[in-house]
Amino acid sequence: MRLGSAIVFSILMFVFGTEATTLQDTLPQAASPATKAANFAGRWRVKFVFAGRVEMNLILHSQPKGVGSFLLLDTAADGKPEPAAVPAAWSQASNDRVNFSGEVELPIGTCCREVGTLIFKGRSSSSNSISGKLIFVASTEEDENPLGFRSLVGTFTATRVLN
């Protein structure tokens, strides 16, 4: 991860409150943080859309201890899947909240592509369903934007892929 991307990611993690929280004091003994985290581990099909744009899809493979990967399904040329997964990270907070993010390259319009950080913040409505909001913060600096970087905001739904 480049230094500029790491700084942007760190700032966004702070701004959007995705710091890991200590859950031991807030959860009953029967539902320890390790149990909750194990419930999120697995494969998730994520459908997301930015305002005024077409729906996109990815597979999130979440593993224990906040490790994961994104496989972008329809963002390569001609709407094809990307050939390889990219690293991602996730965390699970109290109140059934889940956050996951990673650095990706997305098509912007019909001619261009842009690298940036894709951040999902959602809430699980069941053990197999999550929905919420997302933001894509591009690595390109933009003077007119208060954040200093181009950004897109949207919504997502994620469904557990049962094998």
Short mmCIF file of C-alpha atoms in Angstrom, two decimals:
data_model
loop_
_atom_site.label_atom_id
_atom_site.label_comp_id
_atom_site.label_asym_id
_atom_site.label_seq_id
_atom_site.Cartn_x
_atom_site.Cartn_y
_atom_site.Cartn_z
CA MET A 1 0.00 0.00 0.00
CA ARG A 2 1.48 3.37 -0.97
CA LEU A 3 2.09 5.98 1.71
CA GLY A 4 -0.57 8.34 0.33
CA SER A 5 -3.17 5.57 0.27
CA ALA A 6 -2.23 4.52 3.79
CA ILE A 7 -2.69 8.08 5.05
CA VAL A 8 -6.07 8.44 3.34
CA PHE A 9 -7.16 5.07 4.69
CA SER A 10 -6.10 6.03 8.21
CA ILE A 11 -7.94 9.35 8.04
CA LEU A 12 -11.10 7.69 6.75
CA MET A 13 -10.96 5.01 9.41
CA PHE A 14 -10.86 7.80 12.00
CA VAL A 15 -13.53 9.96 10.32
CA PHE A 16 -15.99 7.12 9.86
CA GLY A 17 -15.38 5.61 13.28
CA THR A 18 -14.24 2.19 12.15
CA GLU A 19 -11.76 1.79 14.96
CA ALA A 20 -11.93 -1.61 16.56
CA THR A 21 -13.86 -1.54 19.81
CA THR A 22 -13.47 -3.68 22.87
CA LEU A 23 -16.61 -5.75 23.07
CA GLN A 24 -15.92 -7.81 26.16
CA ASP A 25 -17.52 -5.31 28.52
CA THR A 26 -20.61 -4.81 26.35
CA LEU A 27 -21.47 -8.37 25.31
CA PRO A 28 -22.88 -11.12 27.49
CA GLN A 29 -20.50 -13.99 28.24
CA ALA A 30 -22.34 -16.33 25.87
CA ALA A 31 -21.62 -14.07 22.88
CA SER A 32 -17.94 -13.24 23.20
CA PRO A 33 -16.16 -11.19 20.51
CA ALA A 34 -14.49 -14.35 19.20
CA THR A 35 -17.90 -15.96 18.71
CA LYS A 36 -19.28 -12.86 16.98
CA ALA A 37 -16.22 -12.62 14.71
CA ALA A 38 -16.49 -16.29 13.80
CA ASN A 39 -20.08 -15.63 12.69
CA PHE A 40 -18.86 -13.11 10.10
CA ALA A 41 -16.11 -15.34 8.71
CA GLY A 42 -16.99 -16.84 5.34
CA ARG A 43 -17.87 -15.80 1.81
CA TRP A 44 -20.26 -12.93 1.13
CA ARG A 45 -21.73 -11.74 -2.19
CA VAL A 46 -21.80 -7.94 -2.02
CA LYS A 47 -23.96 -5.87 -4.37
CA PHE A 48 -23.21 -2.15 -4.30
CA VAL A 49 -24.25 0.94 -6.21
CA PHE A 50 -23.05 4.51 -6.18
CA ALA A 51 -25.61 7.30 -6.69
CA GLY A 52 -26.49 7.56 -10.39
CA ARG A 53 -24.36 4.57 -11.44
CA VAL A 54 -24.86 0.91 -12.31
CA GLU A 55 -24.79 -1.86 -9.72
CA MET A 56 -21.47 -3.65 -9.17
CA ASN A 57 -20.67 -6.92 -7.42
CA LEU A 58 -17.85 -8.50 -5.48
CA ILE A 59 -17.18 -11.51 -3.30
CA LEU A 60 -15.81 -10.77 0.17
CA HIS A 61 -13.94 -13.69 1.69
CA SER A 62 -13.63 -12.88 5.39
CA GLN A 63 -11.27 -14.91 7.52
CA PRO A 64 -10.62 -14.83 11.27
CA LYS A 65 -8.78 -11.90 12.89
CA GLY A 66 -10.00 -9.25 10.42
CA VAL A 67 -8.25 -10.65 7.35
CA GLY A 68 -10.07 -10.89 4.04
CA SER A 69 -10.08 -10.37 0.29
CA PHE A 70 -12.28 -8.84 -2.42
CA LEU A 71 -12.85 -10.54 -5.77
CA LEU A 72 -14.38 -7.89 -8.02
CA LEU A 73 -16.89 -9.66 -10.28
CA ASP A 74 -17.80 -7.09 -12.93
CA THR A 75 -15.29 -4.27 -12.85
CA ALA A 76 -12.67 -5.47 -15.38
CA ALA A 77 -12.83 -4.59 -19.06
CA ASP A 78 -16.14 -5.58 -20.71
CA GLY A 79 -17.74 -6.23 -17.30
CA LYS A 80 -15.66 -9.34 -16.64
CA PRO A 81 -14.37 -10.46 -13.23
CA GLU A 82 -10.92 -9.32 -12.13
CA PRO A 83 -8.39 -12.14 -12.49
CA ALA A 84 -7.26 -12.09 -8.85
CA ALA A 85 -8.59 -11.15 -5.44
CA VAL A 86 -7.18 -8.10 -3.62
CA PRO A 87 -6.49 -7.84 0.13
CA ALA A 88 -9.23 -6.50 2.40
CA ALA A 89 -9.74 -5.97 6.11
CA TRP A 90 -12.84 -6.19 8.28
CA SER A 91 -13.97 -5.52 11.82
CA GLN A 92 -17.09 -6.24 13.76
CA ALA A 93 -18.34 -3.72 16.32
CA SER A 94 -21.18 -3.75 18.81
CA ASN A 95 -24.85 -3.48 17.79
CA ASP A 96 -24.39 -5.95 14.89
CA ARG A 97 -22.26 -3.47 12.95
CA VAL A 98 -19.71 -4.72 10.41
CA ASN A 99 -17.07 -2.73 8.51
CA PHE A 100 -14.87 -3.93 5.66
CA SER A 101 -12.55 -2.17 3.25
CA GLY A 102 -9.82 -2.59 0.68
CA GLU A 103 -7.91 -0.83 -2.05
CA VAL A 104 -9.44 -1.49 -5.48
CA GLU A 105 -9.48 -0.21 -9.04
CA LEU A 106 -12.96 0.67 -10.30
CA PRO A 107 -14.26 1.82 -13.68
CA ILE A 108 -15.23 5.48 -13.66
CA GLY A 109 -17.59 6.15 -16.57
CA THR A 110 -17.04 4.33 -19.86
CA CYS A 111 -13.41 5.16 -20.51
CA CYS A 112 -11.44 5.40 -17.31
CA ARG A 113 -10.45 3.51 -14.18
CA GLU A 114 -9.45 4.83 -10.79
CA VAL A 115 -7.59 3.35 -7.81
CA GLY A 116 -8.87 4.10 -4.35
CA THR A 117 -10.16 2.74 -1.05
CA LEU A 118 -13.60 1.12 -0.92
CA ILE A 119 -15.13 1.27 2.58
CA PHE A 120 -18.34 -0.53 3.60
CA LYS A 121 -20.15 0.21 6.88
CA GLY A 122 -23.23 -1.86 7.60
CA ARG A 123 -25.41 -3.65 10.07
CA SER A 124 -26.36 -7.32 9.99
CA SER A 125 -30.09 -7.97 9.97
CA SER A 126 -29.51 -11.73 10.30
CA SER A 127 -26.53 -14.09 10.35
CA ASN A 128 -26.68 -14.21 6.53
CA SER A 129 -27.48 -10.61 5.57
CA ILE A 130 -25.79 -7.20 5.91
CA SER A 131 -26.76 -3.84 4.45
CA GLY A 132 -25.48 -0.31 4.75
CA LYS A 133 -23.54 2.49 3.12
CA LEU A 134 -20.23 2.67 1.34
CA ILE A 135 -17.75 5.27 0.18
CA PHE A 136 -15.07 5.06 -2.47
CA VAL A 137 -12.22 7.52 -1.93
CA ALA A 138 -10.05 7.79 -5.01
CA SER A 139 -6.30 8.33 -4.82
CA THR A 140 -6.69 11.33 -7.14
CA GLU A 141 -6.50 14.66 -5.36
CA GLU A 142 -9.37 17.07 -6.02
CA ASP A 143 -9.09 20.65 -4.79
CA GLU A 144 -12.86 21.33 -4.88
CA ASN A 145 -13.69 18.43 -2.56
CA PRO A 146 -13.59 19.18 1.21
CA LEU A 147 -11.84 15.82 1.80
CA GLY A 148 -9.23 16.72 -0.80
CA PHE A 149 -9.91 13.55 -2.79
CA ARG A 150 -12.57 12.48 -5.26
CA SER A 151 -15.20 10.36 -3.53
CA LEU A 152 -18.38 8.47 -4.36
CA VAL A 153 -21.07 7.45 -1.86
CA GLY A 154 -23.57 4.62 -2.22
CA THR A 155 -25.38 1.70 -0.62
CA PHE A 156 -24.77 -2.05 -0.44
CA THR A 157 -26.30 -5.37 0.52
CA ALA A 158 -24.31 -8.51 1.33
CA THR A 159 -25.58 -12.07 1.46
CA ARG A 160 -23.64 -15.03 2.83
CA VAL A 161 -22.62 -17.52 0.13
CA LEU A 162 -23.39 -20.99 1.42
CA ASN A 163 -21.17 -23.70 -0.03
#
